[in-house]
Short mmCIF file of C-alpha atoms and ligand atoms in Angstrom, two decimals:
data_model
loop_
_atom_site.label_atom_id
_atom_site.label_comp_id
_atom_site.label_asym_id
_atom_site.label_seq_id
_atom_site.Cartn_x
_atom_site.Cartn_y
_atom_site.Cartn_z
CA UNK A 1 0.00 0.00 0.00
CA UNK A 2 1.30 3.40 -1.07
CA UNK A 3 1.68 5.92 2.09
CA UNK A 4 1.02 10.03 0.50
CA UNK A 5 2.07 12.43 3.12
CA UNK A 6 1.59 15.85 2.66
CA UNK A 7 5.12 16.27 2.22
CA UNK A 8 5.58 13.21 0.14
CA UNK A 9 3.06 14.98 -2.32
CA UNK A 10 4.96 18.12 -2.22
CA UNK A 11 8.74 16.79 -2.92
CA UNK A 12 7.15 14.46 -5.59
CA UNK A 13 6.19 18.02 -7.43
CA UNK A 14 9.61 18.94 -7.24
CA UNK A 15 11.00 16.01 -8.55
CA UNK A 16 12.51 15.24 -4.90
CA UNK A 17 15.07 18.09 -5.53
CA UNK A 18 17.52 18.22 -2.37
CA UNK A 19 17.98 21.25 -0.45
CA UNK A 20 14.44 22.22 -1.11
CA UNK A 21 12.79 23.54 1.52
CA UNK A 22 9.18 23.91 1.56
CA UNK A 23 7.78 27.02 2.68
CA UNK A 24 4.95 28.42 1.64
CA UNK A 25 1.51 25.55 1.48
CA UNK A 26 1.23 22.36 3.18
CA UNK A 27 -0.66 19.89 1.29
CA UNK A 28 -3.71 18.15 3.33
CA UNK A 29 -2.83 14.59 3.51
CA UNK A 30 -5.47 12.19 1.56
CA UNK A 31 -6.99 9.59 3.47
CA UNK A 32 -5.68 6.22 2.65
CA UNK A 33 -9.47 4.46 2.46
CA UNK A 34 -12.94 5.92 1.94
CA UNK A 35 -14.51 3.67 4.45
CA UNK A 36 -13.09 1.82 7.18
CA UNK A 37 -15.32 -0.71 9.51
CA UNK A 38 -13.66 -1.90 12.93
CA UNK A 39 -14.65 -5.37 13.99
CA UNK A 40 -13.51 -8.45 11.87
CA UNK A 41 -16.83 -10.56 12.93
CA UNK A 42 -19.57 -11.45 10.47
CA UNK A 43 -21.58 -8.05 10.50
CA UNK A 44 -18.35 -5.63 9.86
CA UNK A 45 -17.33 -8.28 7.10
CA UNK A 46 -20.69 -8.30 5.96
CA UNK A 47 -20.48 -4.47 5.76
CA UNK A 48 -17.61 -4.04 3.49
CA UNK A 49 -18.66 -6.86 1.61
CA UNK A 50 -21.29 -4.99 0.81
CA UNK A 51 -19.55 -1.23 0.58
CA UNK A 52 -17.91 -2.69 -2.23
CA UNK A 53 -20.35 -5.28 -3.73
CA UNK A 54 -23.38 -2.95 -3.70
CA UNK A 55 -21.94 0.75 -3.55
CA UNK A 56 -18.58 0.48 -5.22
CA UNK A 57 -16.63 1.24 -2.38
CA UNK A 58 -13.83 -0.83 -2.86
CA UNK A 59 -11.21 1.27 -0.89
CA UNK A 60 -12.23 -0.04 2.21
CA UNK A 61 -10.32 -1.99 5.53
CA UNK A 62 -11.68 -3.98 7.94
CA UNK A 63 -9.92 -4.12 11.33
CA UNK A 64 -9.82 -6.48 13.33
CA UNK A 65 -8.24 -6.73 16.82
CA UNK A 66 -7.78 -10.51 17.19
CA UNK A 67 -8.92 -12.84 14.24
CA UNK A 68 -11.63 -12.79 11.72
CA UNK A 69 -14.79 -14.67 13.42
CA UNK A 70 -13.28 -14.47 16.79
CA UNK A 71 -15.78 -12.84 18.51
CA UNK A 72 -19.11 -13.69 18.59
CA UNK A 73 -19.41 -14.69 15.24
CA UNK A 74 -17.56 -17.70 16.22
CA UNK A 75 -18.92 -18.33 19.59
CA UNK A 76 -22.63 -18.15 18.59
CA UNK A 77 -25.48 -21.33 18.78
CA UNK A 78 -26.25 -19.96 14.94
CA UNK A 79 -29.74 -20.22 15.57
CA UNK A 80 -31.60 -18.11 12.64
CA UNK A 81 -35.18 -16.76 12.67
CA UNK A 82 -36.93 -13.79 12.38
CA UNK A 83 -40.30 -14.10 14.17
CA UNK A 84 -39.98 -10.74 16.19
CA UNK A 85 -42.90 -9.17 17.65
CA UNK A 86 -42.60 -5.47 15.84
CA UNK A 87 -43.21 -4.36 12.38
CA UNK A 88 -39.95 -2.60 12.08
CA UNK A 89 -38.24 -5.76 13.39
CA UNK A 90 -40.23 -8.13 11.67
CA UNK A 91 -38.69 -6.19 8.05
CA UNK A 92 -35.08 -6.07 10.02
CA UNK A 93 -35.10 -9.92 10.97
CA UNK A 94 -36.93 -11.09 7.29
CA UNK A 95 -34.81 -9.33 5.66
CA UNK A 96 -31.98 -10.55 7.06
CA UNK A 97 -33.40 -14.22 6.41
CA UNK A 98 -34.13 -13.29 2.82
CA UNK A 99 -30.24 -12.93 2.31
CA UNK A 100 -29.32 -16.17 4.29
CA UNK A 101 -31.50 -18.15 1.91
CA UNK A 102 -29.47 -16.96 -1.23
CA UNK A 103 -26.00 -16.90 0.95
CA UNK A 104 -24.23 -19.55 -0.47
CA UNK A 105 -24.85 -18.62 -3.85
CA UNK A 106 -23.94 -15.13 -3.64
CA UNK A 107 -20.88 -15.87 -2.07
CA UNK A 108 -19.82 -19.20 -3.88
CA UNK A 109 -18.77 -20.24 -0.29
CA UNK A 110 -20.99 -22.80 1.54
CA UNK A 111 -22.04 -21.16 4.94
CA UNK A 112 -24.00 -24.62 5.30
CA UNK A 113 -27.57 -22.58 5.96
CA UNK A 114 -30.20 -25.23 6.85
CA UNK A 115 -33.78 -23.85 7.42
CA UNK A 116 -34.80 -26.95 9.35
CA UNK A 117 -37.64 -25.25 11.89
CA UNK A 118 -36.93 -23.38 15.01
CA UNK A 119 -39.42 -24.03 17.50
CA UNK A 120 -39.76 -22.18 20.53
CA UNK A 121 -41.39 -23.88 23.52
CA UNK A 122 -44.18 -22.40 25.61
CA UNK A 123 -44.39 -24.22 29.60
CA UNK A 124 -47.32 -21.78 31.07
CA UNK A 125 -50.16 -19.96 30.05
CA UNK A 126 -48.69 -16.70 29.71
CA UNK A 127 -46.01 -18.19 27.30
CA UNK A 128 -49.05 -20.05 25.42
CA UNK A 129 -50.41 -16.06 25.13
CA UNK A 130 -47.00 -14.14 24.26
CA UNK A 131 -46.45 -17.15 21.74
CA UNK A 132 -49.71 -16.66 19.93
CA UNK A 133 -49.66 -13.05 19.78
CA UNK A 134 -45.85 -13.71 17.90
CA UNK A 135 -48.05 -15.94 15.71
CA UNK A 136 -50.15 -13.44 15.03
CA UNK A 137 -48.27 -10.16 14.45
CA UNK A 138 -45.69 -12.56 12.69
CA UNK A 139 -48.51 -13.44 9.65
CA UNK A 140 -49.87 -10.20 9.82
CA UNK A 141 -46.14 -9.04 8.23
CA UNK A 142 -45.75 -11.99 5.94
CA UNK A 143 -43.27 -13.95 8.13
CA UNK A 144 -44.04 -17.57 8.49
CA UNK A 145 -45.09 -18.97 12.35
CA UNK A 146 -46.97 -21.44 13.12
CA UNK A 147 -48.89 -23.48 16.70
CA UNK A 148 -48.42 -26.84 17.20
CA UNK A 149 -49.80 -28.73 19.72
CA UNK A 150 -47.50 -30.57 22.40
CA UNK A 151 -48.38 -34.01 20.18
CA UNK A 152 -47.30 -31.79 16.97
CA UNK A 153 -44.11 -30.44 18.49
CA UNK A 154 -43.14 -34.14 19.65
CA UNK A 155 -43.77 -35.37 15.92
CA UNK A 156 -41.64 -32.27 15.18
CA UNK A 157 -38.61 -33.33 17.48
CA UNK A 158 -39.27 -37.00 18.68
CA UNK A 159 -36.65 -36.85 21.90
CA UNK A 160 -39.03 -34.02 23.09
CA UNK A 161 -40.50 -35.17 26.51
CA UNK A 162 -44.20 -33.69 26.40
CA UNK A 163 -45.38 -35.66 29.88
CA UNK A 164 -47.19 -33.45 31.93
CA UNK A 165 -45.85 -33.84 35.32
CA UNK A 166 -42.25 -32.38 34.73
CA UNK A 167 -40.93 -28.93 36.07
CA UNK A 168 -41.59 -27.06 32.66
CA UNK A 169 -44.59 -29.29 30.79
CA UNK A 170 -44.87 -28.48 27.11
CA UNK A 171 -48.33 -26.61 26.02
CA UNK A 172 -47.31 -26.44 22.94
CA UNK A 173 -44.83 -24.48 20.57
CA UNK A 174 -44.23 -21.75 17.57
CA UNK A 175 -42.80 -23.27 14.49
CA UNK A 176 -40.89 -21.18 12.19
CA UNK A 177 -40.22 -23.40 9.31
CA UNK A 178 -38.03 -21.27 7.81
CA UNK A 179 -35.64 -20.57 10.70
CA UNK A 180 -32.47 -22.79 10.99
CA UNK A 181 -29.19 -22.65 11.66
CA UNK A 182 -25.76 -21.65 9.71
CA UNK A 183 -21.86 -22.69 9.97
CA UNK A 184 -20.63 -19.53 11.79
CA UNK A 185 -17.36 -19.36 10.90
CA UNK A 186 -18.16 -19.81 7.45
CA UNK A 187 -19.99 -16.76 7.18
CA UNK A 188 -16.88 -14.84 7.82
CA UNK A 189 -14.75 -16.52 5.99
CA UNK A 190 -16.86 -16.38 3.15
CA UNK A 191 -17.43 -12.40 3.48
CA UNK A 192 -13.44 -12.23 4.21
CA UNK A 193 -13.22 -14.06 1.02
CA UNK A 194 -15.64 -12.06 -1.35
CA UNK A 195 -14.63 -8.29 0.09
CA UNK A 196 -11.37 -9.38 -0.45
CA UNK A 197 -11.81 -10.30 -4.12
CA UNK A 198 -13.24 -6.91 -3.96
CA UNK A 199 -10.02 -5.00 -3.03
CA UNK A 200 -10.85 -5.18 0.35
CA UNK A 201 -8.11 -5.00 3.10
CA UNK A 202 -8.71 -7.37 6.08
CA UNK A 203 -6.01 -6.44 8.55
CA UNK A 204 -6.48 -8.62 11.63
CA UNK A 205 -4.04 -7.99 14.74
CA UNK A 206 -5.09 -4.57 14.24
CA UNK A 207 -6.87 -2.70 17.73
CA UNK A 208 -8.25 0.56 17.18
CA UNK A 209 -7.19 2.47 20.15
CA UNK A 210 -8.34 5.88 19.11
CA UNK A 211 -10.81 8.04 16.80
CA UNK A 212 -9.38 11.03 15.56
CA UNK A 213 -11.21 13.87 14.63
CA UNK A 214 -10.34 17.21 12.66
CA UNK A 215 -11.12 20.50 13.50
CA UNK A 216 -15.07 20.15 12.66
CA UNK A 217 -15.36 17.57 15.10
CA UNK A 218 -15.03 14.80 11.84
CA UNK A 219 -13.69 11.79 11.58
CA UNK A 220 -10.53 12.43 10.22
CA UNK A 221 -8.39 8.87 11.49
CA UNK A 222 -8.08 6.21 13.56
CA UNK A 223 -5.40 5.57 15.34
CA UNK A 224 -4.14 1.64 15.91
CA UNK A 225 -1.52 -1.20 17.35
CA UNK A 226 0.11 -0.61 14.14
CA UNK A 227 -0.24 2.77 13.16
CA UNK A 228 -2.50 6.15 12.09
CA UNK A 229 -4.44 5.11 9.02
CA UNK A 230 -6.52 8.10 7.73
CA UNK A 231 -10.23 7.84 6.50
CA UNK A 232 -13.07 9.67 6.86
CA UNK A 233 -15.91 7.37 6.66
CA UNK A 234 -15.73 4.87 9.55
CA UNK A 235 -18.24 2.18 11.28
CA UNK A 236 -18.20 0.39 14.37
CA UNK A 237 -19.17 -3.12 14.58
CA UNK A 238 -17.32 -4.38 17.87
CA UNK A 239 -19.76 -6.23 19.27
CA UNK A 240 -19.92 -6.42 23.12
CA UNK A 241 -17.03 -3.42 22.66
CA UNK A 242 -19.34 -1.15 21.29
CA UNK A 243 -19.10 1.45 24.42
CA UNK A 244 -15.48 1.25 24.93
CA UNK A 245 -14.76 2.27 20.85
CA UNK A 246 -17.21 4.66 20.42
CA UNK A 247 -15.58 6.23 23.96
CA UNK A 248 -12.84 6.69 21.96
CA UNK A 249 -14.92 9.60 20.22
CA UNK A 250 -17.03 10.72 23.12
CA UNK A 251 -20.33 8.81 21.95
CA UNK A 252 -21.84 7.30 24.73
CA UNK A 253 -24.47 4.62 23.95
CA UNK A 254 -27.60 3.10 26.74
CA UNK A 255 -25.34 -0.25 26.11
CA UNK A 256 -24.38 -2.77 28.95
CA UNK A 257 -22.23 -5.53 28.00
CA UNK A 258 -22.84 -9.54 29.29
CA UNK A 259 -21.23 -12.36 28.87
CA UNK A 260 -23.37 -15.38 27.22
CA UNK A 261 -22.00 -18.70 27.13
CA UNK A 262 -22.75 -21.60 25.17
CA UNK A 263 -21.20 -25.49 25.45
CA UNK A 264 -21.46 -28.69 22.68
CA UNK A 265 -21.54 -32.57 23.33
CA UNK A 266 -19.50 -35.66 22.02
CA UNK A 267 -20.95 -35.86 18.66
CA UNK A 268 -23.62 -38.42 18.51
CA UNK A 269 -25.59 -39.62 15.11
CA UNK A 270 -28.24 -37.53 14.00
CA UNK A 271 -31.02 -37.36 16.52
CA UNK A 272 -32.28 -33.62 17.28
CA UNK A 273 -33.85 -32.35 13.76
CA UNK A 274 -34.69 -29.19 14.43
CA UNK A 275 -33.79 -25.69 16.61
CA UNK A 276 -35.61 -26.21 20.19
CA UNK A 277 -35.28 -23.19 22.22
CA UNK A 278 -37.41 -21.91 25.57
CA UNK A 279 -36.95 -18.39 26.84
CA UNK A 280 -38.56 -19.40 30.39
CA UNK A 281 -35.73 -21.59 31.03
CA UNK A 282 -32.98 -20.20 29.18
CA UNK A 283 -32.04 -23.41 27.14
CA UNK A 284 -31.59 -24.06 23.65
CA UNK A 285 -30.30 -26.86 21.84
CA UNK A 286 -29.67 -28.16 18.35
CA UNK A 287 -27.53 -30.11 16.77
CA UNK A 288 -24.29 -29.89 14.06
CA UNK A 289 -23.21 -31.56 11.21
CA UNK A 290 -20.44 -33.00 13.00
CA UNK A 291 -22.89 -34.35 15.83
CA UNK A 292 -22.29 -32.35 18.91
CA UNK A 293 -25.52 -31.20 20.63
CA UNK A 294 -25.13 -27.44 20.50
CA UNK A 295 -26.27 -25.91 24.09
CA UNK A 296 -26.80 -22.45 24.96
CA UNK A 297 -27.40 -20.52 28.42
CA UNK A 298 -28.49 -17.50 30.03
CA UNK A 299 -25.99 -14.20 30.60
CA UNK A 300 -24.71 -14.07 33.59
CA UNK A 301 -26.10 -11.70 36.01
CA UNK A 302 -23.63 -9.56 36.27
CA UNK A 303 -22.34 -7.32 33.26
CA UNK A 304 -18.30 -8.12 32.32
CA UNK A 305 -16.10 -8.23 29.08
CA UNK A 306 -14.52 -11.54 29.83
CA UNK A 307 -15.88 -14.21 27.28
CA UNK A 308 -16.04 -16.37 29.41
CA UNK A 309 -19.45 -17.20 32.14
CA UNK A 310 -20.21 -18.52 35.32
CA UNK A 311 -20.49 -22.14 36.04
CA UNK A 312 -23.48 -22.43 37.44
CA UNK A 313 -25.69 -20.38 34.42
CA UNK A 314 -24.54 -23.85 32.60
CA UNK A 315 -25.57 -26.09 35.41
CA UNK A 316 -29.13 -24.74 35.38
CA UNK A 317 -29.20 -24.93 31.79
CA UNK A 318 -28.18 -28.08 31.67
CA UNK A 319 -30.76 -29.46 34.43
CA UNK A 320 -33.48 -28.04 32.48
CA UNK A 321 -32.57 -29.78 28.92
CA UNK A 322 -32.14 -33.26 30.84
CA UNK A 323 -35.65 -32.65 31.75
CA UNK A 324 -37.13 -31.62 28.67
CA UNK A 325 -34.95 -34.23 27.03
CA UNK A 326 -34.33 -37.78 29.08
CA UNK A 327 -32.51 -39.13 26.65
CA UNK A 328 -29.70 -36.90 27.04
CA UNK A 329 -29.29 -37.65 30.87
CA UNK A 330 -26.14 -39.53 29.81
CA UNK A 331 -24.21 -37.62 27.31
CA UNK A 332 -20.92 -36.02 28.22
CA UNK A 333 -20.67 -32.30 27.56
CA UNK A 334 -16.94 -31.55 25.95
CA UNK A 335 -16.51 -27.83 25.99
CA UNK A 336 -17.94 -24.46 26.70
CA UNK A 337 -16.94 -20.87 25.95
CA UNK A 338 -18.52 -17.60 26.11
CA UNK A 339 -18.80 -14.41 24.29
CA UNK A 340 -19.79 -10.93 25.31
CA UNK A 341 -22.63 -9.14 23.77
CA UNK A 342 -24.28 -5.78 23.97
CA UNK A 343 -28.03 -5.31 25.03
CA UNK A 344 -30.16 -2.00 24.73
CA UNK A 345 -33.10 -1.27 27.05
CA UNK A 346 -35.09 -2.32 24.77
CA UNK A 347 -33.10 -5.59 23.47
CA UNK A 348 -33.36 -4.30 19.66
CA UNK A 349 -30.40 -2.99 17.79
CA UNK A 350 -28.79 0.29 16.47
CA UNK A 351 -27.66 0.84 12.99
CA UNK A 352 -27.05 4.46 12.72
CA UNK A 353 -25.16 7.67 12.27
CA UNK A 354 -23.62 9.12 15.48
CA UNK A 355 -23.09 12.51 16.53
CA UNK A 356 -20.32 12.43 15.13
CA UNK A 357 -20.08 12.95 11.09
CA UNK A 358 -18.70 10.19 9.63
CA UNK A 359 -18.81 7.74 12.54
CA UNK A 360 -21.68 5.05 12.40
CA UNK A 361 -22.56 2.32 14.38
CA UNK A 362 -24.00 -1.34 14.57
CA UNK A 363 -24.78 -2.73 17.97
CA UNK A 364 -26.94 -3.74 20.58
CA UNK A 365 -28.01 -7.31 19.05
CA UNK A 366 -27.31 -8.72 22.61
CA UNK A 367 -27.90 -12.62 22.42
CA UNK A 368 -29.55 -12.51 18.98
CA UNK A 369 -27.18 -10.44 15.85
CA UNK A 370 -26.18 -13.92 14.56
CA UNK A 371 -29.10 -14.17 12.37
CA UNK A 372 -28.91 -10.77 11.63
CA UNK A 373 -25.51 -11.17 9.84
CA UNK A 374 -26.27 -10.31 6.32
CA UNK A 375 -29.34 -8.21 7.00
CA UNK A 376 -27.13 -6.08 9.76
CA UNK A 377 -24.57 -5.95 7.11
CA UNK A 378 -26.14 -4.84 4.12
CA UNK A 379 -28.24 -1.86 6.14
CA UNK A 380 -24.55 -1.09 7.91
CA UNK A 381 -23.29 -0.16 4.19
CA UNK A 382 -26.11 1.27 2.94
CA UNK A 383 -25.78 3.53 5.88
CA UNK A 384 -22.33 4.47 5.41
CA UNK A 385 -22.42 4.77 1.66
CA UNK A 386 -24.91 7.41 1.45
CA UNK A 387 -24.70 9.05 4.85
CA UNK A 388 -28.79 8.26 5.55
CA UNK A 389 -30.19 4.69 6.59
CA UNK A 390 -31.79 2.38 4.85
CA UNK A 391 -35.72 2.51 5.62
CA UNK A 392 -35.31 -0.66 7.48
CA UNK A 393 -33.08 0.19 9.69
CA UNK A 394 -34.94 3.95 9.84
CA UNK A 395 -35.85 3.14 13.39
CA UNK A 396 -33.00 1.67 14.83
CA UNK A 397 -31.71 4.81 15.74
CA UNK A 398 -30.11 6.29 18.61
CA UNK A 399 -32.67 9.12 19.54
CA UNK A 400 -34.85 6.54 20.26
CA UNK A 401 -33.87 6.12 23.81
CA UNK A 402 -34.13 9.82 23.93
CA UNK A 403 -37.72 9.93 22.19
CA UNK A 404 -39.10 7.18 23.39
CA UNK A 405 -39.71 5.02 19.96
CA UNK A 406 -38.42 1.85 21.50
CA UNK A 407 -39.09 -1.37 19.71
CA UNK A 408 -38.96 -3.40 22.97
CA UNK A 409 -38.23 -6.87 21.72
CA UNK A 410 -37.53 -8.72 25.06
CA UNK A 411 -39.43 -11.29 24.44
CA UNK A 412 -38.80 -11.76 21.43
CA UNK A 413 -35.33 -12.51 22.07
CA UNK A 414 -35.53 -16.07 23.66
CA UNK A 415 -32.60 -15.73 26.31
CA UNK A 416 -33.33 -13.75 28.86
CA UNK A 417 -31.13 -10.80 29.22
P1 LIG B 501 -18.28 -10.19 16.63
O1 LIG B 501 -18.22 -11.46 15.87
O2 LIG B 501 -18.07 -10.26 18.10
O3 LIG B 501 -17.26 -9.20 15.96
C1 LIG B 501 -16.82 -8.00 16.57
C2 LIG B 501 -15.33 -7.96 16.41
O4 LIG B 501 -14.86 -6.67 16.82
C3 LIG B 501 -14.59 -8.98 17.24
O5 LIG B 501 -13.94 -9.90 16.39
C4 LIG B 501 -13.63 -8.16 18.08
O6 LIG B 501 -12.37 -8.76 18.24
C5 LIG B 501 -13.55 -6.86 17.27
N1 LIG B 501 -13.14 -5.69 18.04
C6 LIG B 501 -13.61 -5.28 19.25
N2 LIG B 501 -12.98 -4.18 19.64
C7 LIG B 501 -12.09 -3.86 18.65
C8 LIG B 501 -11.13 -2.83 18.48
N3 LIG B 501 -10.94 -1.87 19.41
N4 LIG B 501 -10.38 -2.81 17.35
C9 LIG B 501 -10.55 -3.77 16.39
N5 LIG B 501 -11.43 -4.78 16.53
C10 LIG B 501 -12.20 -4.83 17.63
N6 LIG B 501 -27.21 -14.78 17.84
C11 LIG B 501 -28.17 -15.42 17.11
O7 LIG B 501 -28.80 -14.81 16.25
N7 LIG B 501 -28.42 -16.75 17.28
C12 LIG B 501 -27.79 -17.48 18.24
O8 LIG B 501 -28.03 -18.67 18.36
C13 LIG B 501 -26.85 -16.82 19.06
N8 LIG B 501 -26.23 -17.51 20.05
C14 LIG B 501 -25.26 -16.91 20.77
C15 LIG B 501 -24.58 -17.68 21.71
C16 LIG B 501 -23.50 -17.13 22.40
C17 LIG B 501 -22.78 -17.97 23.41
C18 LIG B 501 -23.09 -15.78 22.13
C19 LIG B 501 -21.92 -15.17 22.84
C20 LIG B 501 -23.79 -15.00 21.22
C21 LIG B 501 -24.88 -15.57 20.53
N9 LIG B 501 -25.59 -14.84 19.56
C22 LIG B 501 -26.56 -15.45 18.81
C23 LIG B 501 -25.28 -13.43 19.32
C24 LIG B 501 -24.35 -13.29 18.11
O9 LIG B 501 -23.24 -14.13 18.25
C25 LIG B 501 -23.85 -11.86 17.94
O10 LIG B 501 -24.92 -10.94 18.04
C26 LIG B 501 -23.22 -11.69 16.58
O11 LIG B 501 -22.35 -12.75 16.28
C27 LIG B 501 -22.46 -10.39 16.55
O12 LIG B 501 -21.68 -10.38 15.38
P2 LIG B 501 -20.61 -9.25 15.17
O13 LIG B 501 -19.95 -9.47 13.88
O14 LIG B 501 -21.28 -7.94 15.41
O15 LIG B 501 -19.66 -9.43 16.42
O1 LIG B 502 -31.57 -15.06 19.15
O2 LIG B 502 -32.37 -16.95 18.52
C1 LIG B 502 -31.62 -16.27 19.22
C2 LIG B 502 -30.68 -16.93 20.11
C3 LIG B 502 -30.65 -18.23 20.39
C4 LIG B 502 -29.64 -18.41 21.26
C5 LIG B 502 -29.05 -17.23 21.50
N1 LIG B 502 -29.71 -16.33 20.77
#
């Protein structure tokens, strides 16, 4: 990559003549891309996939402090759906789904999407209620949900124990047939690979550690672990780091940061066909190609930014999926990790402009932005490109916590957080 300093520009004009000294203009120096986006996961990869794909920004860098899919993105349960309560989420999440179901194609890079139902559980009345009125307000936008009965859901997923007399009894469940699940790391790496066909610069090992601005209040640079690389068009999409980066520029965001852990099995043969989640009892379980059971838990209680949670969160996870699923009593459990993510008050996400001209932002998914991935991403660039959102991502603004707009998708969100 070619470095133009100001000076640089000016001895090149005079053919590099020694004993010149320069005197009378300094040249501004240009900015080396016209868009960065910090945060190597799948929504900033996503994002300059799309700068370049869809708006011909090609002179774009992604940084990334640690490695590409490091951070959530690799850490997630991949569960995908989109059958939010509100309108303006029901277009976010769809949308989002719309581009997972062309994914592969697009990218020529198998991120292994497989809609195969997610069906979220319902143990009392008042989750028999909150589930239909998803139902409901789900068809009324166009996005598939269905009821089944505790018989249907057991036909659905035949280790599902629908007895009555357990701690959590099944009523019944929401199908969304067209949910699923998606390799997570292969969504980066397949963004990496098409931005970077593009002209796009990943540079990983790269920590933004500060946002410069010019006299206007701007974005003129940021500054990083390897140096001061100039641009004037840059978004954040550091999730779970959202507050400390955008500190660097004096943007403070209603964000509070959790970890979330998940764990996996010994692989077994194929015996869980579907997503099974329940928000009452913070469990969720599916299973991969290679076998393991995928498990996820709760947040912890307490908000941190190690990825890493509390024991017992797991235990009581656990307890609750050996009821709901006897079979499993015996399997061993071979690892867990955690991630951090970033909630909002109201547990929906903001894709915006900041204060700041030239700095945007993408955050807040908390436990749910890996379905978002290509949705998130594609609204991120349109964003950036042309200074205005997209009219999807219209409401996810910031003001809303100052105007009171909220889209409050708690329960909606299926962990508790
Ligand atoms: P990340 O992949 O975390 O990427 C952000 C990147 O920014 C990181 O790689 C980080 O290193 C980098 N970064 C941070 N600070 C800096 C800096 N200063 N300079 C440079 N780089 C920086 N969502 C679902 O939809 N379905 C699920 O089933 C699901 N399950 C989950 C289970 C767990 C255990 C966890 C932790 C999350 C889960 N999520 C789920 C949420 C989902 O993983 C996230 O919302 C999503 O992956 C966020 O993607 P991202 O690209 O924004 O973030
Ligand atoms: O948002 O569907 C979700 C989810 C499942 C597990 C964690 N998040």
């Amino acid at each position: 990559m070619r470095k133009f300093s100001g000076w640089t520009l000016l001895k090149e004009a005079f053919g590099g003549q020694q004993g010149w000294t320069p005197q009378w203009r300094r040249v501004a120096p240009q900015p080396e891309y016209d868009a960065i986006i910090i945060g190597g996961g799948g929504h900033g990869l996503a994002a300059a996939y799309y700068l370049a794909s869809e708006h011909g920004i090609t002179r774009t860098a992604v940084l990334e402090k640690g490695w590409i899919g490091g951070g959530n993105t690799g850490r997630n349960t991949t569960i995908i759906r989109s059958n939010y309560l509100f309108d303006e989420s029901a277009a976010l999440y769809d949308h989002a789904l719309k581009l997972w179901e062309g994914l592969s194609q697009v990218l020529n890079y198998n991120v292994m999407f497989s809609p195969r139902g997610v069906m979220m559980l319902a143990h009392t009345v008042h989750d028999v209620q909150v589930a239909k009125r998803h139902i409901h307000a789900n068809r009324g936008n166009g996005v598939d949900n269905e009821w089944l009965s505790p018989e249907e859901a057991k036909a659905y997923c035949p280790p599902l124990n629908i007895e009555r007399n357990i701690r959590y009894p099944v009523l019944g469940a929401a199908l969304q047939r067209r949910g699923g699940t998606a390799r997570h790391d292969a969504v980066a790496w397949g963004y990496a690979r098409a931005a970077d066909a593009l002209g796009v610069d990943i540079i990983e090992n790269c920590e933004v550690t500060g946002l410069v601005r010019d006299g206007s209040g701007a974005m003129e640079a940021v500054q990083t672990s390897r140096g001061l690389i100039r641009c004037r068009r840059v978004g954040v999409s550091a999730a779970g780091n959202t507050s400390v980066v955008l500190g660097l520029a004096g943007v403070r965001l209603p964000l509070e940061s959790f970890p979330l852990q998940a764990l996996v099995s010994e692989p077994v043969k194929p015996v869980v066909p579907c997503v099974v989640m329940s928000g009452s009892i913070h469990a969720y379980i599916s299973q991969s190609d290679k076998g393991e059971l995928v498990i996820g838990a709760g947040t912890d209680a307490y908000t941190s930014y190690t990825q890493r949670g509390a024991l017992h969160v797991n235990s009581h996870t656990l307890s609750a999926v050996c009821e709901l699923f006897p079979a499993f009593r015996r399997m061993r459990m071979l690892r867990n990790w955690g991630g951090i993510v970033d909630v909002t008050p109201d547990r929906s996400p903001i894709i915006a402009r900041t204060p700041v001209p030239g700095l945007y932002v993408n955050c807040g998914w908390g436990t749910g932005g890996f379905k978002a991935t290509p949705g998130s991403g594609h609204l991120l660039a349109w964003t950036m490109a042309r200074d205005e959102p997209h009219p999807i991502n219209a409401p996810f603004t910031i003001e809303r916590f100052r105007d009171g707009h909220l889209i409050d998708e708690a329960a909606a969100a299926a962990v508790a957080h």
